[in-house]
PDB file of C-alpha atoms (C1' of nucleotides) in Angstrom:
ATOM      1  CA  MET A   1      18.846  -8.895  20.137  1.00 59.00           C
ATOM      2  CA  ASN A   2      15.884  -6.867  20.858  1.00 71.00           C
ATOM      3  CA  PRO A   3      13.311  -9.373  23.120  1.00 70.00           C
ATOM      4  CA  GLN A   4      10.066  -7.392  21.226  1.00 77.00           C
ATOM      5  CA  TYR A   5      12.109  -9.590  17.547  1.00 86.00           C
ATOM      6  CA  GLN A   6      12.154 -12.730  20.061  1.00 87.00           C
ATOM      7  CA  LYS A   7       8.537 -13.168  21.089  1.00 89.00           C
ATOM      8  CA  ILE A   8       7.304 -11.842  17.584  1.00 92.00           C
ATOM      9  CA  TRP A   9       9.190 -14.745  16.047  1.00 92.00           C
ATOM     10  CA  ASN A  10       8.279 -17.757  18.230  1.00 91.00           C
ATOM     11  CA  THR A  11       3.937 -15.936  17.744  1.00 94.00           C
ATOM     12  CA  VAL A  12       4.950 -15.746  14.123  1.00 95.00           C
ATOM     13  CA  THR A  13       6.225 -19.908  14.285  1.00 94.00           C
ATOM     14  CA  LEU A  14       2.823 -20.946  16.303  1.00 94.00           C
ATOM     15  CA  ILE A  15       0.075 -20.324  12.796  1.00 96.00           C
ATOM     16  CA  PRO A  16      -0.204 -23.322  12.046  1.00 96.00           C
ATOM     17  CA  ARG A  17      -0.083 -24.932   8.453  1.00 97.00           C
ATOM     18  CA  GLY A  18      -2.691 -24.135   6.411  1.00 97.00           C
ATOM     19  CA  LYS A  19      -3.204 -20.991   8.485  1.00 97.00           C
ATOM     20  CA  VAL A  20      -2.824 -17.470   8.783  1.00 97.00           C
ATOM     21  CA  ALA A  21      -2.536 -14.364  10.620  1.00 97.00           C
ATOM     22  CA  SER A  22      -2.368 -10.649  10.274  1.00 97.00           C
ATOM     23  CA  TYR A  23       0.143  -8.542  10.827  1.00 97.00           C
ATOM     24  CA  GLY A  24      -1.638  -6.444  13.586  1.00 96.00           C
ATOM     25  CA  GLN A  25      -2.577  -9.759  15.539  1.00 96.00           C
ATOM     26  CA  VAL A  26       0.577 -11.000  15.572  1.00 96.00           C
ATOM     27  CA  ALA A  27       1.597  -8.229  17.641  1.00 95.00           C
ATOM     28  CA  ASP A  28      -1.287  -8.349  20.097  1.00 93.00           C
ATOM     29  CA  LEU A  29      -0.338 -12.128  20.716  1.00 93.00           C
ATOM     30  CA  ALA A  30       3.135 -11.086  21.336  1.00 92.00           C
ATOM     31  CA  GLY A  31       1.738  -8.648  23.585  1.00 89.00           C
ATOM     32  CA  LEU A  32       2.067  -5.599  21.253  1.00 90.00           C
ATOM     33  CA  PRO A  33      -0.790  -3.707  20.767  1.00 89.00           C
ATOM     34  CA  ASN A  34      -0.738  -1.127  17.296  1.00 90.00           C
ATOM     35  CA  ARG A  35       2.315  -2.904  16.354  1.00 93.00           C
ATOM     36  CA  ALA A  36       1.577  -4.197  13.222  1.00 95.00           C
ATOM     37  CA  ARG A  37       4.240  -2.404  11.943  1.00 95.00           C
ATOM     38  CA  LEU A  38       6.902  -3.478  14.093  1.00 94.00           C
ATOM     39  CA  VAL A  39       6.205  -6.651  13.454  1.00 95.00           C
ATOM     40  CA  GLY A  40       6.692  -6.268   9.679  1.00 95.00           C
ATOM     41  CA  LYS A  41       9.832  -4.813   9.669  1.00 92.00           C
ATOM     42  CA  CYS A  42      10.685  -7.856  11.817  1.00 93.00           C
ATOM     43  CA  LEU A  43      10.004  -9.905  10.016  1.00 94.00           C
ATOM     44  CA  LYS A  44      12.589  -8.607   6.808  1.00 91.00           C
ATOM     45  CA  CYS A  45      15.161  -9.426   9.516  1.00 88.00           C
ATOM     46  CA  ILE A  46      14.931 -12.683  10.262  1.00 89.00           C
ATOM     47  CA  PRO A  47      18.094 -14.828  11.026  1.00 85.00           C
ATOM     48  CA  GLU A  48      18.896 -17.457   8.015  1.00 83.00           C
ATOM     49  CA  ASN A  49      19.195 -20.547  11.797  1.00 81.00           C
ATOM     50  CA  LYS A  50      15.284 -19.580  12.775  1.00 85.00           C
ATOM     51  CA  LEU A  51      12.884 -21.074  10.181  1.00 90.00           C
ATOM     52  CA  VAL A  52      10.384 -18.389  10.338  1.00 94.00           C
ATOM     53  CA  PRO A  53       7.140 -18.576   8.990  1.00 96.00           C
ATOM     54  CA  TRP A  54       6.750 -15.941   7.501  1.00 97.00           C
ATOM     55  CA  TYR A  55       4.947 -16.121   4.825  1.00 97.00           C
ATOM     56  CA  ARG A  56       1.870 -16.765   7.090  1.00 98.00           C
ATOM     57  CA  VAL A  57       1.198 -13.056   7.907  1.00 98.00           C
ATOM     58  CA  LEU A  58      -0.501 -11.145   6.031  1.00 98.00           C
ATOM     59  CA  ARG A  59      -2.590  -7.892   6.031  1.00 97.00           C
ATOM     60  CA  SER A  60      -6.311  -8.110   8.036  1.00 96.00           C
ATOM     61  CA  THR A  61      -7.878  -7.270   4.343  1.00 97.00           C
ATOM     62  CA  GLY A  62      -6.050 -10.527   3.919  1.00 97.00           C
ATOM     63  CA  GLN A  63      -3.642  -9.416   1.199  1.00 96.00           C
ATOM     64  CA  ILE A  64       0.203 -10.006   0.419  1.00 97.00           C
ATOM     65  CA  ALA A  65       2.135  -7.598   1.213  1.00 96.00           C
ATOM     66  CA  PHE A  66       3.531  -7.028  -1.466  1.00 95.00           C
ATOM     67  CA  PRO A  67       2.954  -6.036  -4.030  1.00 92.00           C
ATOM     68  CA  SER A  68       1.367  -8.463  -6.880  1.00 91.00           C
ATOM     69  CA  GLY A  69       3.223  -9.381  -9.508  1.00 90.00           C
ATOM     70  CA  SER A  70       6.518  -8.869  -7.210  1.00 92.00           C
ATOM     71  CA  GLU A  71       9.108 -11.429  -7.525  1.00 93.00           C
ATOM     72  CA  GLN A  72       8.042 -12.027  -3.763  1.00 94.00           C
ATOM     73  CA  ALA A  73       4.496 -12.048  -3.183  1.00 96.00           C
ATOM     74  CA  LYS A  74       4.582 -14.999  -6.226  1.00 95.00           C
ATOM     75  CA  LYS A  75       6.845 -16.223  -3.409  1.00 96.00           C
ATOM     76  CA  GLN A  76       5.012 -16.082  -0.815  1.00 97.00           C
ATOM     77  CA  ARG A  77       1.458 -16.945  -3.206  1.00 97.00           C
ATOM     78  CA  ASP A  78       3.433 -20.174  -4.201  1.00 97.00           C
ATOM     79  CA  LEU A  79       4.472 -21.167  -0.275  1.00 97.00           C
ATOM     80  CA  LEU A  80       0.695 -20.402   0.890  1.00 97.00           C
ATOM     81  CA  MET A  81      -0.479 -22.462  -1.901  1.00 97.00           C
ATOM     82  CA  SER A  82       1.843 -25.638  -1.426  1.00 98.00           C
ATOM     83  CA  GLU A  83       0.343 -25.808   1.749  1.00 97.00           C
ATOM     84  CA  GLY A  84      -3.294 -25.296   1.012  1.00 97.00           C
ATOM     85  CA  VAL A  85      -4.409 -21.971   1.416  1.00 97.00           C
ATOM     86  CA  LEU A  86      -5.790 -20.461  -1.822  1.00 97.00           C
ATOM     87  CA  VAL A  87      -5.229 -17.277  -3.169  1.00 97.00           C
ATOM     88  CA  LEU A  88      -6.842 -15.415  -5.307  1.00 95.00           C
ATOM     89  CA  ASN A  89      -5.675 -12.314  -6.998  1.00 94.00           C
ATOM     90  CA  ASN A  90      -3.078 -11.724  -4.503  1.00 96.00           C
ATOM     91  CA  ARG A  91      -6.086 -12.276  -1.792  1.00 96.00           C
ATOM     92  CA  VAL A  92      -6.636 -14.938   1.040  1.00 97.00           C
ATOM     93  CA  LYS A  93     -10.311 -15.478   2.233  1.00 96.00           C
ATOM     94  CA  MET A  94      -9.298 -14.353   5.767  1.00 96.00           C
ATOM     95  CA  ARG A  95     -13.195 -16.031   6.614  1.00 95.00           C
ATOM     96  CA  ASN A  96     -11.635 -19.323   5.768  1.00 96.00           C
ATOM     97  CA  PHE A  97      -8.508 -18.858   6.873  1.00 97.00           C
ATOM     98  CA  GLN A  98      -7.293 -17.020   9.859  1.00 97.00           C
ATOM     99  CA  TRP A  99      -5.457 -18.879  12.097  1.00 97.00           C
ATOM    100  CA  GLU A 100      -7.844 -18.581  16.202  1.00 95.00           C
ATOM    101  CA  PRO A 101      -5.284 -19.064  18.506  1.00 94.00           C
ATOM    102  CA  SER A 102      -6.593 -21.620  20.911  1.00 92.00           C
ATOM    103  CA  LEU A 103      -6.283 -20.719  25.185  1.00 89.00           C
ATOM    104  CA  ASN A 104      -3.385 -23.854  25.328  1.00 90.00           C
ATOM    105  CA  ASP A 105      -1.198 -21.878  21.952  1.00 88.00           C
ATOM    106  CA  ILE A 106      -1.448 -18.607  23.591  1.00 82.00           C
ATOM    107  CA  LEU A 107      -0.863 -20.258  26.870  1.00 83.00           C
ATOM    108  CA  TYR A 108       1.860 -22.635  26.375  1.00 79.00           C
ATOM    109  CA  GLY A 109       3.600 -21.211  22.654  1.00 69.00           C
ATOM    110  CA  LEU A 110       4.257 -17.690  24.507  1.00 61.00           C
ATOM    111  CA  THR A 111       6.100 -18.330  27.664  1.00 56.00           C
ATOM    112  CA  TYR A 112       9.121 -18.569  26.532  1.00 54.00           C
TER     113      TYR A 112
ATOM    114  C1'  DG B   1      14.919  15.491  20.598  1.00 74.37           C
ATOM    115  C1'  DG B   2      13.185  16.028  15.969  1.00 74.37           C
ATOM    116  C1'  DT B   3      12.403  13.512  11.796  1.00 74.37           C
ATOM    117  C1'  DG B   4      11.105  10.879   8.328  1.00 74.37           C
ATOM    118  C1'  DT B   5       9.876   5.722   7.249  1.00 74.37           C
ATOM    119  C1'  DG B   6       7.654   1.091   7.112  1.00 74.37           C
ATOM    120  C1'  DA B   7       6.543  -6.672   4.751  1.00 74.37           C
ATOM    121  C1'  DC B   8       0.219  -1.678   8.567  1.00 74.37           C
ATOM    122  C1'  DA B   9      -5.197  -1.517  10.112  1.00 74.37           C
ATOM    123  C1'  DA B  10      -9.621   1.451   9.930  1.00 74.37           C
ATOM    124  C1'  DC B  11     -11.762   3.743   7.860  1.00 74.37           C
ATOM    125  C1'  DA B  12     -14.878   7.127   4.598  1.00 74.37           C
ATOM    126  C1'  DA B  13     -16.521   7.936  -0.335  1.00 74.37           C
TER     127       DA B  13
ATOM    128  C1'  DT C   1     -14.694  -2.741  -4.669  1.00 74.37           C
ATOM    129  C1'  DT C   2     -10.842   0.343  -4.863  1.00 74.37           C
ATOM    130  C1'  DT C   3      -8.234   3.946  -3.373  1.00 74.37           C
ATOM    131  C1'  DG C   4      -7.000   7.714   0.053  1.00 74.37           C
ATOM    132  C1'  DT C   5      -6.411   9.583   4.714  1.00 74.37           C
ATOM    133  C1'  DT C   6      -5.810   8.721   8.948  1.00 74.37           C
ATOM    134  C1'  DG C   7      -3.630   7.658  12.967  1.00 74.37           C
ATOM    135  C1'  DC C   8      -0.276   4.805  15.215  1.00 74.37           C
ATOM    136  C1'  DC C   9       4.785   3.958  17.486  1.00 74.37           C
ATOM    137  C1'  DA C  10       9.336   1.805  17.137  1.00 74.37           C
ATOM    138  C1'  DC C  11      13.925   2.361  14.509  1.00 74.37           C
ATOM    139  C1'  DA C  12      17.373   4.538  12.412  1.00 74.37           C
ATOM    140  C1'  DC C  13      20.141   8.886  11.329  1.00 74.37           C
TER     141       DC C  13
END
DNA sequence: GGTGTGACAACAA
DNA sequence: TTTGTTGCCACAC
């Protein structure tokens, strides 16, 4: 499988419970600047055995990427709410919930 | 190789 | 705030 995909999945796995990240942020951390859209593609083909918290990835605005009211959007909202992330009108307040990776996260989480 | 397509982002109005 | 436009770039045809 494409090593870029592995890197992206690993990065998403590092997002802690109760926090979220944007597509662009994940791309940057994975060493793939300006490739937010690749992250989106990547998330829809996660292998089942991987257990990647895809639902913690949102648009830079805090909006859920799926159309509001869609089944996928509902599912994502429920998963976020279940770990304490407040979702109103298909959107999260990034000010409150955006993940700020520590130096340790970057040095030890993204290497393998 | 050209072309169209994204679970995007930044900006304008 | 919400909507539209433009830039972006790896992929799949």
